[in-house]
Coordinates of C-alpha atoms and ligand atoms in Angstrom, one line a residue:
M3 CA -29.0 3.8 6.1
T4 CA -26.9 4.3 2.9
A5 CA -23.2 2.6 3.2
P6 CA -20.3 4.5 4.4
W7 CA -18.4 5.4 1.0
W8 CA -15.4 3.5 2.1
R9 CA -16.9 0.2 1.6
D10 CA -17.0 0.6 -2.2
A11 CA -14.6 3.5 -2.7
V12 CA -11.4 3.8 -5.2
V13 CA -8.6 4.9 -3.4
Y14 CA -5.4 6.2 -4.8
Q15 CA -2.1 6.2 -3.1
V16 CA -0.2 9.3 -3.9
Y17 CA 3.5 8.7 -2.6
P18 CA 4.4 12.2 -2.4
R19 CA 8.2 12.5 -3.0
S20 CA 7.4 11.0 -6.7
F21 CA 4.1 12.5 -7.8
A22 CA 4.7 16.1 -8.7
D23 CA 7.4 18.3 -7.9
A24 CA 6.5 22.1 -7.5
N25 CA 9.4 23.9 -5.9
G26 CA 11.8 22.2 -8.5
D27 CA 14.3 20.4 -6.2
G28 CA 13.6 17.0 -8.1
M29 CA 11.4 15.7 -5.2
G30 CA 7.6 15.6 -5.1
D31 CA 6.0 17.8 -2.8
L32 CA 2.3 18.8 -1.4
K33 CA 2.0 21.9 -3.7
G34 CA 2.9 19.5 -6.4
I35 CA -0.2 17.2 -5.5
T36 CA -2.6 20.5 -5.1
S37 CA -1.6 21.2 -8.9
R38 CA -2.5 17.9 -10.0
L39 CA -5.9 17.1 -8.6
D40 CA -7.6 17.6 -11.9
H41 CA -6.2 14.4 -13.1
L42 CA -7.3 12.4 -10.1
E43 CA -10.7 14.1 -10.5
K44 CA -10.9 12.7 -14.0
L45 CA -9.9 9.5 -13.1
G46 CA -12.8 9.5 -10.9
V47 CA -11.1 8.1 -7.5
D48 CA -13.0 9.3 -4.2
A49 CA -9.8 9.5 -2.1
I50 CA -6.2 9.9 -1.7
W51 CA -4.5 7.7 0.1
L52 CA -1.0 9.8 1.0
S53 CA 2.1 8.1 2.2
P54 CA 4.3 10.1 4.9
F55 CA 4.8 13.6 4.2
F56 CA 6.0 14.6 7.9
T57 CA 9.2 15.5 9.2
S58 CA 11.5 13.0 8.7
P59 CA 15.1 12.1 7.8
Q60 CA 13.7 9.9 5.2
N61 CA 16.0 6.9 5.5
D62 CA 13.2 4.9 4.5
G63 CA 11.1 7.3 2.4
G64 CA 9.2 8.9 5.1
Y65 CA 8.3 5.7 7.2
D66 CA 11.0 7.1 9.8
V67 CA 9.0 9.8 11.4
A68 CA 10.6 12.4 13.9
D69 CA 7.3 14.5 13.8
Y70 CA 4.0 13.2 13.4
C71 CA 2.3 16.4 13.7
D72 CA 4.2 18.7 11.0
V73 CA 5.0 18.5 7.6
D74 CA 8.7 17.6 6.4
P75 CA 9.8 21.1 4.5
R76 CA 11.1 19.0 1.7
F77 CA 7.2 18.6 1.0
G78 CA 6.0 21.8 2.4
T79 CA 4.1 23.2 5.3
L80 CA 0.8 22.3 7.5
A81 CA -0.7 25.3 5.5
D82 CA 0.3 23.5 2.2
F83 CA -1.6 20.4 3.5
D84 CA -4.7 22.4 4.5
E85 CA -4.7 23.8 0.9
M86 CA -4.3 20.7 -0.7
L87 CA -7.0 19.0 1.7
A88 CA -9.4 21.8 0.7
R89 CA -8.9 22.0 -2.9
A90 CA -9.2 18.2 -3.2
K91 CA -12.6 18.5 -1.1
E92 CA -13.7 20.9 -3.7
R93 CA -13.5 17.9 -6.0
N94 CA -15.1 15.7 -3.7
I95 CA -11.8 13.8 -3.0
R96 CA -11.0 13.0 0.7
I97 CA -7.6 12.5 2.2
I98 CA -6.5 9.5 4.1
I99 CA -3.3 9.7 5.8
D100 CA -0.4 7.5 6.8
L101 CA -0.2 6.7 10.4
V102 CA 3.2 4.8 11.3
P103 CA 2.8 3.8 14.7
N104 CA 5.4 1.1 15.1
H105 CA 8.2 2.6 14.9
C106 CA 9.6 6.4 14.4
S107 CA 12.7 7.5 13.6
S108 CA 15.9 7.8 15.3
E109 CA 16.2 11.5 15.0
H110 CA 12.6 11.7 17.2
P111 CA 13.5 14.0 19.8
L112 CA 12.1 11.4 22.8
F113 CA 14.5 9.0 21.1
Q114 CA 17.3 11.3 21.3
K115 CA 16.5 11.8 25.0
A116 CA 16.1 8.1 25.4
L117 CA 19.6 7.7 24.0
A118 CA 21.0 10.4 26.4
A119 CA 18.9 9.2 29.2
A120 CA 20.0 6.1 31.6
P121 CA 19.1 2.6 31.2
G122 CA 15.8 2.1 33.1
S123 CA 14.8 5.6 32.8
P124 CA 11.5 6.8 31.8
E125 CA 12.9 8.1 28.6
R126 CA 14.2 4.8 27.8
E127 CA 10.7 3.2 28.4
M128 CA 9.3 4.9 25.7
F129 CA 11.1 2.5 23.4
M130 CA 12.1 -1.2 23.3
F131 CA 15.5 -0.8 25.3
R132 CA 16.8 -4.4 26.5
E133 CA 20.1 -5.8 28.2
G134 CA 22.1 -8.0 26.0
R135 CA 22.6 -12.1 26.6
G136 CA 26.1 -13.2 26.9
E137 CA 28.4 -12.6 29.7
N138 CA 28.8 -9.0 29.0
G139 CA 25.5 -8.3 27.1
E140 CA 27.5 -8.5 23.8
L141 CA 24.4 -10.9 22.3
P142 CA 21.5 -9.4 21.3
P143 CA 18.7 -9.9 23.5
N144 CA 16.7 -12.6 21.0
N145 CA 17.1 -14.0 17.8
W146 CA 14.6 -11.6 16.1
E147 CA 15.9 -10.2 12.5
S148 CA 15.1 -6.8 10.8
I149 CA 12.4 -7.2 8.2
F150 CA 15.2 -5.2 6.0
H151 CA 17.6 -7.8 6.5
G152 CA 20.2 -8.1 9.6
D153 CA 19.8 -7.9 13.2
A154 CA 16.4 -6.2 14.7
W155 CA 19.0 -5.0 17.3
T156 CA 21.4 -2.5 17.6
R157 CA 23.8 -2.3 21.0
V158 CA 23.7 1.9 21.8
K159 CA 26.4 3.7 23.5
E160 CA 25.6 5.0 26.6
A161 CA 26.6 8.6 28.0
D162 CA 30.2 7.4 29.3
G163 CA 31.0 5.9 26.0
S164 CA 30.8 2.5 26.6
Y165 CA 28.6 -0.1 24.6
G166 CA 25.5 -0.8 27.0
Q167 CA 22.0 -1.4 26.1
W168 CA 20.4 -2.9 22.8
C169 CA 17.4 -1.3 21.1
L170 CA 14.9 -3.1 18.8
H171 CA 14.2 -2.0 15.4
L172 CA 12.4 -4.2 13.6
F173 CA 12.7 -2.3 10.4
D174 CA 15.9 0.2 9.9
T175 CA 18.3 0.6 12.3
S176 CA 17.2 4.2 12.2
Q177 CA 13.6 3.3 13.1
P178 CA 13.2 2.4 16.7
D179 CA 10.1 0.4 17.9
W180 CA 7.8 2.4 20.3
N181 CA 7.2 0.5 23.5
W182 CA 3.5 -0.1 23.5
E183 CA 3.1 -1.5 26.8
N184 CA 3.8 2.0 28.0
P185 CA 0.4 4.0 28.7
K186 CA 2.4 7.3 27.7
V187 CA 2.9 6.0 24.0
R188 CA -1.0 5.6 24.1
E189 CA -1.4 8.9 24.7
M190 CA 0.5 10.6 22.5
F191 CA -0.6 8.5 19.6
R192 CA -4.4 9.4 20.7
G193 CA -3.1 13.2 20.6
I194 CA -1.7 12.7 16.9
L195 CA -4.9 11.0 15.4
R196 CA -6.8 13.9 16.7
F197 CA -4.3 16.1 15.7
W198 CA -5.2 15.0 12.0
L199 CA -8.7 14.2 12.4
D200 CA -9.6 17.6 13.3
R201 CA -7.7 19.3 10.3
G202 CA -10.1 17.1 8.5
V203 CA -8.4 14.1 7.0
A204 CA -10.7 11.1 5.9
G205 CA -8.9 8.7 8.2
M206 CA -5.7 6.8 8.4
R207 CA -3.9 4.0 6.9
I208 CA -2.3 1.8 9.5
D209 CA 1.4 1.2 8.6
V210 CA 2.3 -2.7 10.0
A211 CA -0.6 -2.5 11.6
H212 CA 0.1 -6.1 12.9
G213 CA 3.1 -4.9 14.7
M214 CA 3.5 -2.8 17.8
I215 CA 2.7 -5.5 20.7
K216 CA 5.3 -8.0 21.2
A217 CA 5.0 -11.0 22.7
E218 CA 5.6 -11.2 26.4
G219 CA 9.3 -11.6 27.6
L220 CA 10.3 -11.2 23.8
P221 CA 11.2 -14.6 23.2
D222 CA 13.0 -15.9 20.1
T223 CA 11.4 -16.6 17.0
E224 CA 10.9 -19.8 15.1
V225 CA 9.3 -18.2 12.1
N226 CA 10.6 -15.5 10.0
A227 CA 8.6 -12.3 9.3
K228 CA 8.7 -12.6 5.5
G229 CA 7.0 -16.1 5.5
L230 CA 3.6 -14.1 6.5
L231 CA 3.4 -12.8 3.2
S232 CA 2.3 -16.1 1.7
L233 CA -0.6 -15.3 3.9
D234 CA -1.3 -19.3 4.2
S235 CA 1.3 -19.3 7.4
E236 CA -0.3 -20.8 10.6
K237 CA 1.9 -18.2 12.9
A238 CA 3.0 -15.0 12.9
P239 CA 6.5 -14.4 14.7
P240 CA 6.1 -13.1 18.5
Y241 CA 6.8 -9.7 17.1
F242 CA 3.7 -9.6 14.8
D243 CA -0.4 -10.2 15.3
Q244 CA -0.3 -10.4 19.1
D245 CA -3.6 -10.2 20.6
G246 CA -3.0 -7.1 22.7
V247 CA -2.8 -5.0 19.9
H248 CA -6.5 -5.4 19.4
E249 CA -7.0 -3.3 22.4
I250 CA -5.1 -0.2 20.7
Y251 CA -7.6 -0.6 17.8
R252 CA -10.8 -0.7 20.1
D253 CA -9.1 2.6 21.7
W254 CA -8.9 4.3 18.4
R255 CA -11.8 3.2 17.2
K256 CA -13.9 5.3 19.6
I257 CA -11.6 8.3 19.0
I258 CA -12.7 8.0 15.4
N259 CA -16.1 7.3 16.3
E260 CA -16.3 10.8 17.8
Y261 CA -15.7 12.3 14.5
P262 CA -18.4 13.2 11.7
G263 CA -18.1 12.2 7.9
D264 CA -17.3 8.3 8.0
R265 CA -13.8 8.6 8.8
V266 CA -12.3 5.1 8.3
L267 CA -9.2 3.4 9.7
V268 CA -7.6 0.9 7.0
A269 CA -4.6 -1.6 8.1
E270 CA -1.7 -2.6 6.2
C271 CA -2.0 -6.1 7.7
C272 CA 0.4 -9.3 6.9
A273 CA -1.1 -11.9 9.4
P274 CA -2.0 -15.8 9.3
R275 CA -5.2 -15.5 6.8
H276 CA -7.7 -16.6 9.5
R277 CA -6.4 -14.0 11.5
M278 CA -7.2 -11.0 9.1
P279 CA -11.1 -10.6 10.0
L280 CA -10.3 -10.1 13.7
Y281 CA -8.9 -6.7 12.9
I282 CA -12.2 -5.6 11.3
R283 CA -14.5 -6.5 13.8
P284 CA -17.0 -3.8 14.2
D285 CA -15.3 -2.2 17.2
E286 CA -12.1 -2.3 15.5
L287 CA -10.7 -0.8 12.2
H288 CA -12.8 -0.5 9.4
Q289 CA -10.7 -2.4 6.8
A290 CA -7.9 -4.4 6.2
F291 CA -5.6 -4.5 3.0
N292 CA -5.9 -7.8 1.0
F293 CA -2.8 -8.3 -0.4
S294 CA -4.1 -11.6 -2.4
F295 CA -4.0 -9.7 -5.6
L296 CA -0.4 -8.8 -5.0
L297 CA 0.5 -13.0 -5.1
A298 CA -1.9 -13.8 -7.8
R299 CA 0.2 -14.6 -10.8
W300 CA -1.4 -15.3 -14.4
D301 CA -3.2 -18.4 -13.4
K302 CA -6.9 -18.9 -13.8
H303 CA -6.5 -20.8 -9.8
L304 CA -4.7 -18.2 -8.1
L305 CA -6.7 -15.5 -9.4
R306 CA -9.8 -17.2 -8.7
D307 CA -8.4 -17.7 -5.3
A308 CA -7.3 -14.4 -5.1
I309 CA -10.7 -13.2 -5.3
E310 CA -12.8 -15.9 -3.6
K311 CA -10.9 -16.5 -0.5
P312 CA -10.6 -13.1 1.0
M313 CA -14.3 -12.7 0.1
Q314 CA -15.3 -15.6 2.2
L315 CA -13.5 -14.4 5.0
S316 CA -14.8 -10.7 5.0
R317 CA -18.5 -12.2 4.6
E318 CA -17.4 -13.8 8.2
V319 CA -17.5 -10.4 9.7
N320 CA -19.6 -8.8 7.6
G321 CA -16.7 -6.2 6.9
S322 CA -16.1 -4.9 3.3
N323 CA -13.1 -6.3 0.9
T324 CA -10.1 -4.5 -0.5
W325 CA -8.4 -5.2 -3.3
V326 CA -4.5 -3.9 -4.4
L327 CA -2.3 -5.0 -7.1
S328 CA 0.4 -2.3 -6.9
N329 CA 1.6 -0.1 -4.0
H330 CA 5.0 1.6 -3.0
D331 CA 6.4 -1.5 -1.5
V332 CA 6.2 -4.2 -4.7
I333 CA 7.2 -4.8 -8.1
R334 CA 4.2 -2.8 -10.3
H335 CA 1.8 -5.4 -11.9
V336 CA 2.3 -4.4 -15.3
T337 CA 6.0 -5.7 -15.0
R338 CA 4.8 -8.8 -12.8
Y339 CA 2.5 -9.5 -15.4
G340 CA 5.3 -9.2 -18.1
Y341 CA 6.7 -12.4 -16.9
A342 CA 5.9 -16.1 -16.8
P343 CA 3.7 -17.1 -14.0
D344 CA 6.4 -19.1 -12.5
Y345 CA 9.1 -16.7 -12.8
K346 CA 10.5 -16.2 -9.1
F347 CA 10.8 -12.4 -8.3
G348 CA 13.3 -11.5 -5.7
E349 CA 13.0 -8.3 -3.3
G350 CA 12.7 -5.5 -6.3
L351 CA 13.9 -6.2 -9.7
S352 CA 17.5 -6.0 -10.9
R353 CA 18.8 -4.8 -14.2
D354 CA 20.5 -8.5 -14.6
E355 CA 17.2 -10.0 -14.7
P356 CA 15.6 -10.9 -17.9
A357 CA 13.5 -8.3 -19.4
A358 CA 9.7 -8.1 -19.1
D359 CA 7.5 -8.7 -21.9
R360 CA 5.9 -5.5 -22.3
E361 CA 3.4 -5.7 -24.3
L362 CA 2.3 -8.6 -23.0
G363 CA 2.5 -7.6 -19.3
L364 CA 0.7 -4.5 -20.0
R365 CA -2.3 -6.4 -21.4
R366 CA -2.4 -8.7 -18.7
A367 CA -2.3 -6.0 -16.3
R368 CA -4.9 -4.6 -17.9
A369 CA -7.2 -7.4 -18.0
V370 CA -6.6 -8.0 -14.1
S371 CA -7.1 -4.5 -13.1
L372 CA -10.3 -4.2 -14.9
A373 CA -11.6 -7.3 -13.4
M374 CA -10.5 -6.0 -10.1
L375 CA -12.4 -3.0 -10.7
S376 CA -15.6 -4.6 -10.7
L377 CA -15.3 -6.2 -7.6
P378 CA -17.3 -5.4 -4.1
G379 CA -15.1 -3.8 -2.0
S380 CA -12.6 -0.9 -2.3
A381 CA -9.7 -0.7 -5.0
Y382 CA -6.7 1.0 -3.9
L383 CA -4.9 2.0 -7.1
Y384 CA -1.0 3.2 -6.9
Q385 CA 0.0 6.6 -8.9
G386 CA 1.0 5.4 -12.2
E387 CA -0.9 2.3 -12.6
E388 CA -3.6 4.2 -14.2
L389 CA -0.8 5.1 -17.2
G390 CA 0.8 1.5 -17.0
L391 CA 4.1 3.0 -15.5
E392 CA 6.6 0.0 -15.4
E393 CA 9.0 -1.4 -12.5
V394 CA 12.2 0.5 -13.2
A395 CA 15.3 -1.7 -13.0
D396 CA 17.6 0.2 -14.4
I397 CA 18.4 2.5 -11.3
P398 CA 22.3 2.9 -10.2
D399 CA 22.7 1.1 -6.9
E400 CA 24.4 4.5 -5.8
L401 CA 20.8 6.5 -6.3
R402 CA 18.9 3.5 -4.5
E403 CA 17.2 4.6 -1.4
D404 CA 15.8 1.5 -0.2
P405 CA 17.2 0.6 3.4
A406 CA 17.0 -2.8 2.4
H407 CA 19.2 -2.3 -0.7
K408 CA 21.7 -0.6 1.9
R409 CA 21.3 -3.1 4.2
A410 CA 21.4 -6.3 2.2
G411 CA 22.1 -5.5 -1.5
V412 CA 19.0 -6.6 -3.1
P413 CA 17.3 -4.3 -5.6
G414 CA 14.4 -3.1 -3.1
R415 CA 11.3 -1.3 -3.8
D416 CA 13.0 2.0 -5.4
G417 CA 12.1 0.6 -9.0
C418 CA 8.2 1.1 -8.0
R419 CA 8.9 4.8 -6.8
V420 CA 10.2 6.0 -9.9
P421 CA 8.6 9.8 -10.5
M422 CA 5.1 10.3 -12.1
A423 CA 5.2 10.9 -15.9
W424 CA 2.5 13.8 -17.1
Q425 CA 4.0 15.0 -20.0
H426 CA 5.8 13.0 -22.8
D427 CA 8.1 16.3 -24.3
A428 CA 8.5 18.2 -21.1
P429 CA 11.6 17.8 -18.6
A430 CA 11.3 15.1 -16.4
Y431 CA 8.1 14.0 -18.0
G432 CA 6.2 17.0 -16.4
F433 CA 7.2 15.9 -13.1
S434 CA 9.4 18.9 -12.1
E435 CA 9.9 22.3 -14.3
T436 CA 13.4 22.1 -13.6
G437 CA 13.9 18.4 -15.1
K438 CA 15.1 17.4 -11.9
S439 CA 14.1 13.9 -10.8
W440 CA 15.4 12.0 -7.4
L441 CA 15.3 8.7 -9.5
P442 CA 15.8 8.9 -13.0
Q443 CA 12.7 8.0 -15.2
P444 CA 13.7 5.8 -18.5
A445 CA 12.3 6.7 -21.8
S446 CA 9.2 4.4 -21.6
Y447 CA 7.9 6.7 -18.9
G448 CA 7.4 9.3 -21.7
E449 CA 5.6 6.9 -24.0
R450 CA 2.9 5.9 -21.4
A451 CA 2.7 9.7 -19.9
A452 CA -0.4 11.3 -18.9
D453 CA -0.9 13.5 -21.7
L454 CA -0.3 10.6 -24.4
Q455 CA -3.3 9.0 -22.4
V456 CA -6.1 11.1 -21.1
G457 CA -8.9 11.5 -23.4
V458 CA -7.3 8.9 -26.0
P459 CA -9.8 6.4 -26.5
G460 CA -8.5 2.9 -25.8
S461 CA -5.7 4.2 -23.3
T462 CA -5.0 2.6 -20.3
F463 CA -5.7 5.8 -18.4
E464 CA -9.1 5.5 -20.2
M465 CA -9.8 2.0 -19.5
Y466 CA -9.3 2.8 -15.9
R467 CA -11.6 6.1 -15.8
A468 CA -14.6 4.5 -17.8
A469 CA -14.5 1.3 -15.5
I470 CA -14.5 3.6 -12.1
A471 CA -17.6 5.5 -13.7
L472 CA -19.4 2.2 -14.7
R473 CA -18.7 1.1 -11.5
R474 CA -20.2 3.7 -9.7
E475 CA -23.2 3.9 -12.2
L476 CA -24.2 0.1 -12.1
K477 CA -23.2 0.4 -8.1
L478 CA -21.5 -2.6 -8.2
G479 CA -20.3 -2.9 -4.9
E480 CA -24.2 -3.8 -4.0
Q481 CA -24.3 -6.5 -6.3
E482 CA -24.3 -10.1 -5.4
F483 CA -21.1 -11.8 -6.6
A484 CA -21.4 -15.4 -8.0
L485 CA -18.4 -17.3 -9.4
R486 CA -19.0 -19.7 -12.3
E487 CA -17.2 -23.0 -13.1
T488 CA -15.5 -22.7 -16.6
G489 CA -12.6 -24.0 -18.5
E490 CA -9.2 -24.2 -17.4
D491 CA -8.0 -20.8 -19.2
T492 CA -11.4 -18.6 -18.3
L493 CA -12.4 -17.1 -15.0
V494 CA -16.1 -15.8 -15.2
F495 CA -17.9 -14.3 -12.2
S496 CA -21.1 -11.8 -11.9
L497 CA -22.0 -9.0 -10.0
G498 CA -26.1 -8.8 -10.7
A499 CA -26.7 -8.3 -14.2
V500 CA -23.2 -7.7 -15.1
T501 CA -20.7 -10.5 -15.9
V502 CA -17.0 -10.2 -16.1
V503 CA -15.1 -12.7 -17.7
I504 CA -11.0 -13.0 -17.7
N505 CA -10.0 -14.9 -21.0
L506 CA -6.3 -16.0 -19.6
A507 CA -5.5 -18.0 -22.9
D508 CA -3.3 -16.4 -25.7
K509 CA -6.0 -16.9 -28.7
P510 CA -9.5 -15.7 -28.7
L511 CA -12.5 -17.1 -26.6
A512 CA -16.0 -17.5 -28.1
L513 CA -18.7 -15.8 -25.8
S514 CA -21.1 -18.8 -27.5
A515 CA -18.8 -21.0 -25.9
L516 CA -20.0 -19.7 -22.2
G517 CA -23.3 -18.9 -23.0
L518 CA -22.8 -15.4 -23.3
E519 CA -23.6 -14.7 -26.9
N520 CA -26.5 -12.5 -26.3
T521 CA -24.6 -10.0 -24.0
R522 CA -23.1 -6.3 -25.0
I523 CA -19.3 -6.0 -24.2
A524 CA -19.8 -2.8 -22.3
L525 CA -16.0 -2.4 -21.3
S526 CA -12.8 -4.3 -22.7
S527 CA -9.2 -4.4 -21.4
S528 CA -8.2 -5.0 -25.2
P529 CA -9.6 -3.6 -28.3
V530 CA -12.7 -5.7 -29.4
E531 CA -14.5 -6.3 -32.7
E532 CA -17.8 -6.6 -31.1
S533 CA -19.1 -8.2 -34.1
S534 CA -16.6 -10.7 -33.7
G535 CA -18.1 -12.8 -30.9
T536 CA -15.2 -13.4 -29.2
I537 CA -13.0 -12.1 -26.4
P538 CA -9.2 -11.3 -27.7
G539 CA -6.6 -13.4 -26.0
N540 CA -4.9 -12.1 -22.4
C541 CA -8.0 -9.7 -22.1
A542 CA -11.0 -9.1 -19.9
V543 CA -14.3 -7.8 -20.4
W544 CA -17.5 -6.5 -18.6
L545 CA -20.8 -7.9 -20.3
T546 CA -24.1 -6.5 -19.8
P547 CA -27.5 -7.9 -20.9
E548 CA -28.6 -6.5 -24.6
L549 CA -31.3 -4.2 -24.1
Ligands
BGC3 C1 5.5 0.3 4.7 C2 6.9 0.4 3.9 C3 8.0 0.5 5.1 C4 7.5 -0.1 6.3 C5 7.9 0.2 7.5 C6 5.3 -0.6 5.3 O1 4.8 -1.8 5.4 O2 4.6 0.2 3.4 O3 6.8 1.2 2.8 O4 9.2 0.4 4.5 O5 6.1 -0.3 6.7 O6 7.6 1.8 7.9

């Protein structure tokens, strides 16, 4: 039996608002995506993961869904979706959509009904309404905080105009949490899953997959959700990573198993490291994002851990690995690597911070990306990383849309969501013919536009393309992985006959120092002079035996 496609796939995340704008309103759309499928075919990806494009007021970039089974008019129509799916299929590109089950938008008709209904009504039972504490219920039901800062509870106005119950929203006030203890919510989501699976999607990325079920009695929390991102935390707060969530996944797995063609469920999951494998047990989800690389700075030990620890964990459950360097929630890795390894990042990048070293960032990012693309498991790429597009710090505050920015004034995640650069000399760098762009693109995007890279030897795009092609050709996903002990500034591992070396030092490294002088440099993240017998500083290479 051959392994299912997703076990070692390259999946490309498209953030629909920022990929390509076909209707000229300055915001990307589904027709825009269809028009740029050539780029993805050239790159050689197996699938697209599409961030939400559903009907939504866009308070959280579409992660606030008002209708799970329709396309937001800003992005197009269901017919545009079908067209995109069909055109992608012709290129052997599958489409994975984003399912947002922890919460919806406050504009969802069921939430509007719940607001209008009385406390204790079946309508309110769809969500997490509770009485407040204090003499007159004026205090929130517990001490939970929103991931986007501030209280996780908002007091609602009852029909008579008085303040009444409190409603839980782990994210923005406009993102009320569903009540997953209610069978009606479960039934509704089964229908949503089937709606999209019937349409032909290859699977779903599950947003906040560690959410949904809350500890009984909604007790106060002693730990903060943000601590989870370290992965080393022992304990999750009472609103995350509860055992009950696995029942939902067992249910969904049965549904997805009814469909042909190896469909996949992948979890965006932040749980304590030792609990991550639970999500990918054989009767639950297929994969969970491993965010170790998001946290791994330019440091041999950190990078080694980022590779080794998740591999150990997934081996325990015979699960497949995933690798992620960037996504729509974090500072782009080309920028992260442009700072000293001990630089402390906040939430997003502000224009008051010192600027990144652009060239060094690109060199190091290319090195880690090249190494990542050799690893067994699936690589999830974020749009623009194949071009080396950077985090944009210089966004006027009034244009920032991230709810965390609005709630707490942190720069937030808009800097990694700036629209793509397709053509260096076109309006909005080819993102939109009208030259409009919902966030301004910096001049540096023009310098790294796709048309300056596709087909250009040595470009970041061509490095990604070559690595994706070679990883497929050499079936790296099926090779035995082994780490080699080496010096402080060198990380070496092998996949069958292929050896991957990252030279973390600034100075060149002689292949003979590693006993690798009888190898051929098949791929390199920076230009190399093969006859020199060295690997440049801040560079990764794939070495194959000399024939
Ligand atoms: C998504 C975010 C979103 C949040 C709430 C996530 O983890 O990736 O972009 O803001 O869930 O839905």
